[in-house]
Amino acid sequence: MIPAPFAYARPSTVDEALQAVASGGEDVKILAGGQSLIPVMRLRLAAPETVVDLTRVAELRGVRDDGDAIVIGAMTTHSDVLSDPLIKQYAPLIAEATETVADRQVRHRGTFGGALAHADPAGDLPAVALALDAEFVIAGSGGRRTVPAADFFVDYLTTALEEGEILVEIRVPKREGWGMHYEKFNRVAQAWSIVAVAAAVRREGGRIAEARIGLTNMGPTPIRASGVEEALTGADATAEAVAAAAARAAEGTSPSSDLNAQADYRQHLVTVLTRRAVTAAAGL
């Protein structure tokens, strides 16, 4: 189906983009990679008055080193994320999860920031951002502000981005010496996650010193498995200790029932995937 008519703006700077959003009318949509927006516009499930295309805003692309963090531009494509050496060195969990996103064609068009701003609970990157304690830098008419991942994902397909604001970059703390793994379960290749688990683990000798676990598709937003993290911290780095901690993975979750899986199946699956993800991340 052909989308409804709309005005189109293609700025080349963040300031121009903010001006275009502010002057675009009551219903303005941001076009990043377009992998989520274009399909719903073609179905006329969305009919924005104005579309602001960010593909020419060069300052929103790329990855840079910034002291104790790496900074990923919101318009950096999934393909560029996969090939970036800073991400491979300091946040390999991002690369591992990104490799499971859709197919090669989508990864060449879709963007890191676009996937996060879309905030689909079945998307692979929100739980990773949560597990890595990422921070989101947002630009608006009043300047820039930074929102931690724990506060960015508000509800189903809803984030802390307010009207007239644009996500410009994501700051990810460097985690050298951490083991990381993304464990995803889906029905067919290139599909959304039925459930997935992002795990980051730091060992000291034979014990687990710290653990951060993010859950995909276990509620309307990504969730930190705080019970698992608590059980792992200070525990022996053994398969038995990991299995005992993973048994708490479903605590505090509220998964949906749909055509892919019932809620109780997802709650069972998340314990299995958490055990696998933590085991791999801890090098057991």
mmCIF file of C-alpha atoms in Angstrom:
data_model
loop_
_atom_site.group_PDB
_atom_site.id
_atom_site.type_symbol
_atom_site.label_atom_id
_atom_site.label_comp_id
_atom_site.label_asym_id
_atom_site.label_seq_id
_atom_site.Cartn_x
_atom_site.Cartn_y
_atom_site.Cartn_z
ATOM 1 C CA MET A 1 0.000 0.000 0.000
ATOM 2 C CA ILE A 2 1.142 3.576 -0.660
ATOM 3 C CA PRO A 3 1.683 5.784 2.424
ATOM 4 C CA ALA A 4 -0.574 8.755 3.056
ATOM 5 C CA PRO A 5 0.846 12.105 1.841
ATOM 6 C CA PHE A 6 3.407 13.747 4.111
ATOM 7 C CA ALA A 7 5.897 16.603 4.151
ATOM 8 C CA TYR A 8 9.555 15.607 3.981
ATOM 9 C CA ALA A 9 12.621 17.251 5.530
ATOM 10 C CA ARG A 10 16.229 16.095 5.134
ATOM 11 C CA PRO A 11 18.485 18.155 7.441
ATOM 12 C CA SER A 12 22.281 17.907 7.507
ATOM 13 C CA THR A 13 22.925 18.929 11.138
ATOM 14 C CA VAL A 14 21.351 18.182 14.512
ATOM 15 C CA ASP A 15 20.274 21.817 14.864
ATOM 16 C CA GLU A 16 18.558 21.705 11.478
ATOM 17 C CA ALA A 17 16.875 18.452 12.462
ATOM 18 C CA LEU A 18 15.525 19.965 15.670
ATOM 19 C CA GLN A 19 14.201 22.941 13.713
ATOM 20 C CA ALA A 20 12.520 20.618 11.222
ATOM 21 C CA VAL A 21 10.882 18.652 14.035
ATOM 22 C CA ALA A 22 9.702 21.829 15.764
ATOM 23 C CA SER A 23 8.159 23.234 12.587
ATOM 24 C CA GLY A 24 6.785 19.967 11.221
ATOM 25 C CA GLY A 25 3.323 20.140 12.740
ATOM 26 C CA GLU A 26 1.520 18.048 15.326
ATOM 27 C CA ASP A 27 2.567 14.593 14.066
ATOM 28 C CA VAL A 28 6.260 14.352 13.174
ATOM 29 C CA LYS A 29 8.157 11.098 12.743
ATOM 30 C CA ILE A 30 11.927 10.673 12.718
ATOM 31 C CA LEU A 31 13.303 8.503 9.918
ATOM 32 C CA ALA A 32 16.528 6.718 10.864
ATOM 33 C CA GLY A 33 16.953 3.422 8.998
ATOM 34 C CA GLY A 34 13.230 3.186 8.289
ATOM 35 C CA GLN A 35 13.018 -0.539 9.025
ATOM 36 C CA SER A 36 10.124 -0.051 11.454
ATOM 37 C CA LEU A 37 8.613 3.238 10.289
ATOM 38 C CA ILE A 38 8.259 2.593 6.547
ATOM 39 C CA PRO A 39 6.285 -0.679 6.884
ATOM 40 C CA VAL A 40 3.699 0.870 9.228
ATOM 41 C CA MET A 41 3.409 3.927 6.983
ATOM 42 C CA ARG A 42 2.784 1.705 3.972
ATOM 43 C CA LEU A 43 0.023 -0.049 5.918
ATOM 44 C CA ARG A 44 -1.261 3.390 6.977
ATOM 45 C CA LEU A 45 -0.977 2.381 10.609
ATOM 46 C CA ALA A 46 1.021 5.610 10.856
ATOM 47 C CA ALA A 47 0.276 8.735 8.827
ATOM 48 C CA PRO A 48 2.635 11.474 10.017
ATOM 49 C CA GLU A 49 2.234 15.037 8.877
ATOM 50 C CA THR A 50 6.018 15.348 8.446
ATOM 51 C CA VAL A 51 8.895 12.883 8.155
ATOM 52 C CA VAL A 52 12.339 14.154 9.201
ATOM 53 C CA ASP A 53 15.070 12.057 7.557
ATOM 54 C CA LEU A 54 18.336 11.971 9.540
ATOM 55 C CA THR A 55 20.426 10.016 7.027
ATOM 56 C CA ARG A 56 22.466 13.096 6.001
ATOM 57 C CA VAL A 57 23.337 14.153 9.568
ATOM 58 C CA ALA A 58 26.970 13.014 9.565
ATOM 59 C CA GLU A 59 27.598 13.938 13.217
ATOM 60 C CA LEU A 60 25.165 11.199 14.286
ATOM 61 C CA ARG A 61 27.267 8.428 12.739
ATOM 62 C CA GLY A 62 30.312 6.560 13.975
ATOM 63 C CA VAL A 63 31.918 5.268 17.164
ATOM 64 C CA ARG A 64 34.497 7.144 19.197
ATOM 65 C CA ASP A 65 36.592 6.634 22.310
ATOM 66 C CA ASP A 66 35.727 8.999 25.162
ATOM 67 C CA GLY A 67 37.830 8.097 28.196
ATOM 68 C CA ASP A 68 36.009 5.522 30.281
ATOM 69 C CA ALA A 69 33.257 5.043 27.680
ATOM 70 C CA ILE A 70 32.715 4.472 24.001
ATOM 71 C CA VAL A 71 30.175 6.678 22.245
ATOM 72 C CA ILE A 72 27.993 5.285 19.460
ATOM 73 C CA GLY A 73 26.199 7.736 17.202
ATOM 74 C CA ALA A 74 22.473 7.097 16.957
ATOM 75 C CA MET A 75 22.591 6.837 13.144
ATOM 76 C CA THR A 76 25.410 4.284 13.109
ATOM 77 C CA THR A 77 24.165 1.309 11.099
ATOM 78 C CA HIS A 78 24.091 -2.190 12.524
ATOM 79 C CA SER A 79 26.614 -3.178 9.870
ATOM 80 C CA ASP A 80 29.054 -0.498 11.044
ATOM 81 C CA VAL A 81 28.531 -1.559 14.664
ATOM 82 C CA LEU A 82 29.541 -5.105 13.749
ATOM 83 C CA SER A 83 32.800 -4.010 12.129
ATOM 84 C CA ASP A 84 33.876 -1.412 14.701
ATOM 85 C CA PRO A 85 37.063 -2.300 16.654
ATOM 86 C CA LEU A 86 36.136 -0.233 19.744
ATOM 87 C CA ILE A 87 32.888 -2.148 20.166
ATOM 88 C CA LYS A 88 34.674 -5.463 19.694
ATOM 89 C CA GLN A 89 37.208 -4.508 22.371
ATOM 90 C CA TYR A 90 35.059 -2.829 25.008
ATOM 91 C CA ALA A 91 31.469 -3.963 24.404
ATOM 92 C CA PRO A 92 31.447 -7.228 22.424
ATOM 93 C CA LEU A 93 27.977 -7.975 23.776
ATOM 94 C CA ILE A 94 26.625 -5.261 21.463
ATOM 95 C CA ALA A 95 28.251 -6.837 18.423
ATOM 96 C CA GLU A 96 27.048 -10.308 19.373
ATOM 97 C CA ALA A 97 23.448 -9.177 19.755
ATOM 98 C CA THR A 98 23.560 -6.995 16.633
ATOM 99 C CA GLU A 99 24.661 -9.987 14.586
ATOM 100 C CA THR A 100 21.286 -11.608 15.357
ATOM 101 C CA VAL A 101 19.254 -8.592 14.180
ATOM 102 C CA ALA A 102 17.151 -9.485 11.126
ATOM 103 C CA ASP A 103 19.214 -10.101 7.967
ATOM 104 C CA ARG A 104 22.191 -8.571 6.185
ATOM 105 C CA GLN A 105 20.053 -6.157 4.172
ATOM 106 C CA VAL A 106 18.297 -4.793 7.258
ATOM 107 C CA ARG A 107 21.597 -4.470 9.123
ATOM 108 C CA HIS A 108 22.959 -2.274 6.324
ATOM 109 C CA ARG A 109 19.989 0.121 6.610
ATOM 110 C CA GLY A 110 18.827 -0.155 10.211
ATOM 111 C CA THR A 111 20.518 1.954 12.865
ATOM 112 C CA PHE A 112 21.662 1.393 16.428
ATOM 113 C CA GLY A 113 19.817 4.420 17.776
ATOM 114 C CA GLY A 114 16.714 3.741 15.722
ATOM 115 C CA ALA A 115 16.335 0.250 17.157
ATOM 116 C CA LEU A 116 16.720 1.591 20.702
ATOM 117 C CA ALA A 117 14.340 4.517 20.203
ATOM 118 C CA HIS A 118 11.721 2.171 18.718
ATOM 119 C CA ALA A 119 11.888 0.242 22.018
ATOM 120 C CA ASP A 120 10.257 -2.966 20.853
ATOM 121 C CA PRO A 121 10.414 -5.370 23.828
ATOM 122 C CA ALA A 122 11.271 -8.200 21.400
ATOM 123 C CA GLY A 123 14.147 -6.191 19.923
ATOM 124 C CA ASP A 124 17.652 -7.398 20.703
ATOM 125 C CA LEU A 125 19.435 -4.167 21.590
ATOM 126 C CA PRO A 126 17.396 -2.623 24.453
ATOM 127 C CA ALA A 127 18.237 -5.437 26.906
ATOM 128 C CA VAL A 128 21.905 -5.175 25.922
ATOM 129 C CA ALA A 129 21.912 -1.428 26.599
ATOM 130 C CA LEU A 130 20.306 -2.099 29.971
ATOM 131 C CA ALA A 131 22.806 -4.815 30.917
ATOM 132 C CA LEU A 132 25.762 -2.586 29.998
ATOM 133 C CA ASP A 133 24.430 0.469 31.893
ATOM 134 C CA ALA A 134 24.379 2.555 28.716
ATOM 135 C CA GLU A 135 23.397 6.209 28.773
ATOM 136 C CA PHE A 136 21.314 7.973 26.122
ATOM 137 C CA VAL A 137 22.199 11.505 25.056
ATOM 138 C CA ILE A 138 19.116 13.367 23.867
ATOM 139 C CA ALA A 139 19.007 16.738 22.088
ATOM 140 C CA GLY A 140 16.093 19.164 22.286
ATOM 141 C CA SER A 141 15.330 22.841 22.025
ATOM 142 C CA GLY A 142 16.636 23.392 25.568
ATOM 143 C CA GLY A 143 19.969 21.674 24.964
ATOM 144 C CA ARG A 144 21.145 18.150 25.673
ATOM 145 C CA ARG A 145 20.378 15.779 28.521
ATOM 146 C CA THR A 146 21.556 12.291 29.448
ATOM 147 C CA VAL A 147 19.208 9.493 30.477
ATOM 148 C CA PRO A 148 20.429 6.163 31.920
ATOM 149 C CA ALA A 149 19.137 3.024 30.238
ATOM 150 C CA ALA A 150 17.206 2.111 33.385
ATOM 151 C CA ASP A 151 15.057 5.235 32.874
ATOM 152 C CA PHE A 152 14.980 5.361 29.070
ATOM 153 C CA PHE A 153 12.559 2.493 28.398
ATOM 154 C CA VAL A 154 9.264 3.658 29.886
ATOM 155 C CA ASP A 155 6.596 1.322 28.493
ATOM 156 C CA TYR A 156 5.705 -0.698 25.410
ATOM 157 C CA LEU A 157 7.205 1.147 22.393
ATOM 158 C CA THR A 158 7.624 4.176 24.663
ATOM 159 C CA THR A 159 10.837 5.880 25.775
ATOM 160 C CA ALA A 160 11.914 8.944 27.718
ATOM 161 C CA LEU A 161 12.211 10.888 24.444
ATOM 162 C CA GLU A 162 9.863 13.844 24.671
ATOM 163 C CA GLU A 163 8.140 15.775 21.901
ATOM 164 C CA GLY A 164 10.652 17.689 19.814
ATOM 165 C CA GLU A 165 13.671 15.653 20.984
ATOM 166 C CA ILE A 166 16.133 13.496 19.058
ATOM 167 C CA LEU A 167 18.391 10.701 20.292
ATOM 168 C CA VAL A 168 21.905 11.703 19.223
ATOM 169 C CA GLU A 169 24.278 9.168 20.793
ATOM 170 C CA ILE A 170 24.617 6.298 23.237
ATOM 171 C CA ARG A 171 27.424 6.158 25.799
ATOM 172 C CA VAL A 172 28.557 2.679 26.849
ATOM 173 C CA PRO A 173 30.985 2.197 29.768
ATOM 174 C CA LYS A 174 34.116 0.257 28.855
ATOM 175 C CA ARG A 175 34.141 -3.206 30.388
ATOM 176 C CA GLU A 176 37.577 -4.684 29.848
ATOM 177 C CA GLY A 177 38.049 -8.032 31.530
ATOM 178 C CA TRP A 178 34.341 -8.868 31.474
ATOM 179 C CA GLY A 179 32.940 -11.955 29.806
ATOM 180 C CA MET A 180 29.802 -11.359 27.730
ATOM 181 C CA HIS A 181 27.254 -13.430 25.859
ATOM 182 C CA TYR A 182 23.879 -12.970 24.151
ATOM 183 C CA GLU A 183 21.618 -16.015 24.107
ATOM 184 C CA LYS A 184 18.579 -15.745 21.817
ATOM 185 C CA PHE A 185 15.702 -18.119 21.146
ATOM 186 C CA ASN A 186 13.491 -17.623 18.111
ATOM 187 C CA ARG A 187 11.377 -19.855 15.915
ATOM 188 C CA VAL A 188 13.152 -19.138 12.644
ATOM 189 C CA ALA A 189 16.346 -17.403 11.615
ATOM 190 C CA GLN A 190 16.156 -13.591 11.362
ATOM 191 C CA ALA A 191 13.012 -13.439 13.518
ATOM 192 C CA TRP A 192 12.264 -11.395 16.629
ATOM 193 C CA SER A 193 13.262 -12.934 19.946
ATOM 194 C CA ILE A 194 10.724 -15.099 21.717
ATOM 195 C CA VAL A 195 13.062 -14.635 24.684
ATOM 196 C CA ALA A 196 16.705 -13.584 24.844
ATOM 197 C CA VAL A 197 19.255 -12.912 27.575
ATOM 198 C CA ALA A 198 22.184 -10.482 27.595
ATOM 199 C CA ALA A 199 24.813 -11.402 30.187
ATOM 200 C CA ALA A 200 27.977 -9.598 31.323
ATOM 201 C CA VAL A 201 30.094 -11.228 34.028
ATOM 202 C CA ARG A 202 33.315 -10.224 35.773
ATOM 203 C CA ARG A 203 35.271 -12.952 37.537
ATOM 204 C CA GLU A 204 37.928 -12.668 40.218
ATOM 205 C CA GLY A 205 39.704 -15.943 40.575
ATOM 206 C CA GLY A 206 37.204 -18.695 41.172
ATOM 207 C CA ARG A 207 34.345 -16.367 42.086
ATOM 208 C CA ILE A 208 31.936 -14.100 40.245
ATOM 209 C CA ALA A 209 32.586 -10.535 41.352
ATOM 210 C CA GLU A 210 29.840 -8.798 39.345
ATOM 211 C CA ALA A 211 27.067 -9.741 36.940
ATOM 212 C CA ARG A 212 24.642 -7.762 34.810
ATOM 213 C CA ILE A 213 21.750 -9.536 33.126
ATOM 214 C CA GLY A 214 19.249 -7.995 30.686
ATOM 215 C CA LEU A 215 16.126 -9.826 29.535
ATOM 216 C CA THR A 216 14.457 -9.449 26.130
ATOM 217 C CA ASN A 217 10.699 -9.899 25.642
ATOM 218 C CA MET A 218 9.898 -10.662 29.272
ATOM 219 C CA GLY A 219 7.663 -7.610 29.731
ATOM 220 C CA PRO A 220 6.636 -4.384 27.990
ATOM 221 C CA THR A 221 10.196 -3.086 28.414
ATOM 222 C CA PRO A 222 13.621 -4.738 28.752
ATOM 223 C CA ILE A 223 14.234 -5.958 32.308
ATOM 224 C CA ARG A 224 17.285 -6.369 34.525
ATOM 225 C CA ALA A 225 17.275 -9.776 36.211
ATOM 226 C CA SER A 226 18.181 -8.316 39.596
ATOM 227 C CA GLY A 227 17.521 -11.556 41.466
ATOM 228 C CA VAL A 228 19.988 -13.409 39.269
ATOM 229 C CA GLU A 229 22.566 -10.640 39.626
ATOM 230 C CA GLU A 230 22.223 -10.712 43.399
ATOM 231 C CA ALA A 231 22.607 -14.489 43.532
ATOM 232 C CA LEU A 232 25.666 -14.457 41.283
ATOM 233 C CA THR A 233 27.588 -11.702 43.028
ATOM 234 C CA GLY A 234 30.197 -13.342 45.226
ATOM 235 C CA ALA A 235 29.169 -16.850 44.205
ATOM 236 C CA ASP A 236 31.579 -19.559 43.162
ATOM 237 C CA ALA A 237 32.084 -19.673 39.412
ATOM 238 C CA THR A 238 30.591 -23.122 39.038
ATOM 239 C CA ALA A 239 27.857 -24.611 36.904
ATOM 240 C CA GLU A 240 25.852 -25.405 40.035
ATOM 241 C CA ALA A 241 25.956 -21.819 41.315
ATOM 242 C CA VAL A 242 25.000 -20.456 37.897
ATOM 243 C CA ALA A 243 22.060 -22.848 37.608
ATOM 244 C CA ALA A 244 20.818 -21.890 41.083
ATOM 245 C CA ALA A 245 21.022 -18.188 40.245
ATOM 246 C CA ALA A 246 19.372 -18.646 36.835
ATOM 247 C CA ALA A 247 16.365 -20.238 38.536
ATOM 248 C CA ARG A 248 15.450 -16.711 39.692
ATOM 249 C CA ALA A 249 15.416 -15.242 36.169
ATOM 250 C CA ALA A 250 11.620 -15.064 35.897
ATOM 251 C CA GLU A 251 11.245 -13.077 39.123
ATOM 252 C CA GLY A 252 9.520 -9.750 38.521
ATOM 253 C CA THR A 253 8.800 -10.425 34.846
ATOM 254 C CA SER A 254 5.452 -10.080 33.068
ATOM 255 C CA PRO A 255 5.779 -11.747 29.663
ATOM 256 C CA SER A 256 2.897 -11.736 27.212
ATOM 257 C CA SER A 257 1.124 -14.688 25.645
ATOM 258 C CA ASP A 258 0.915 -14.553 21.847
ATOM 259 C CA LEU A 259 1.071 -16.741 18.751
ATOM 260 C CA ASN A 260 4.747 -17.490 19.398
ATOM 261 C CA ALA A 261 4.624 -18.538 23.051
ATOM 262 C CA GLN A 262 2.546 -18.534 26.211
ATOM 263 C CA ALA A 263 3.707 -16.530 29.213
ATOM 264 C CA ASP A 264 4.530 -19.597 31.329
ATOM 265 C CA TYR A 265 6.655 -21.012 28.513
ATOM 266 C CA ARG A 266 8.595 -17.751 28.319
ATOM 267 C CA GLN A 267 9.161 -17.857 32.083
ATOM 268 C CA HIS A 268 10.561 -21.374 31.771
ATOM 269 C CA LEU A 269 12.631 -20.444 28.735
ATOM 270 C CA VAL A 270 14.223 -17.419 30.403
ATOM 271 C CA THR A 271 15.693 -19.599 33.167
ATOM 272 C CA VAL A 272 17.235 -21.938 30.589
ATOM 273 C CA LEU A 273 18.640 -19.120 28.461
ATOM 274 C CA THR A 274 19.971 -17.247 31.497
ATOM 275 C CA ARG A 275 21.871 -20.324 32.593
ATOM 276 C CA ARG A 276 23.353 -20.709 29.126
ATOM 277 C CA ALA A 277 24.213 -17.017 28.758
ATOM 278 C CA VAL A 278 25.873 -16.707 32.178
ATOM 279 C CA THR A 279 27.739 -19.995 31.717
ATOM 280 C CA ALA A 280 29.197 -18.740 28.432
ATOM 281 C CA ALA A 281 29.945 -15.254 29.772
ATOM 282 C CA ALA A 282 31.706 -16.690 32.832
ATOM 283 C CA GLY A 283 33.783 -19.005 30.633
ATOM 284 C CA LEU A 284 32.539 -22.174 32.306
#
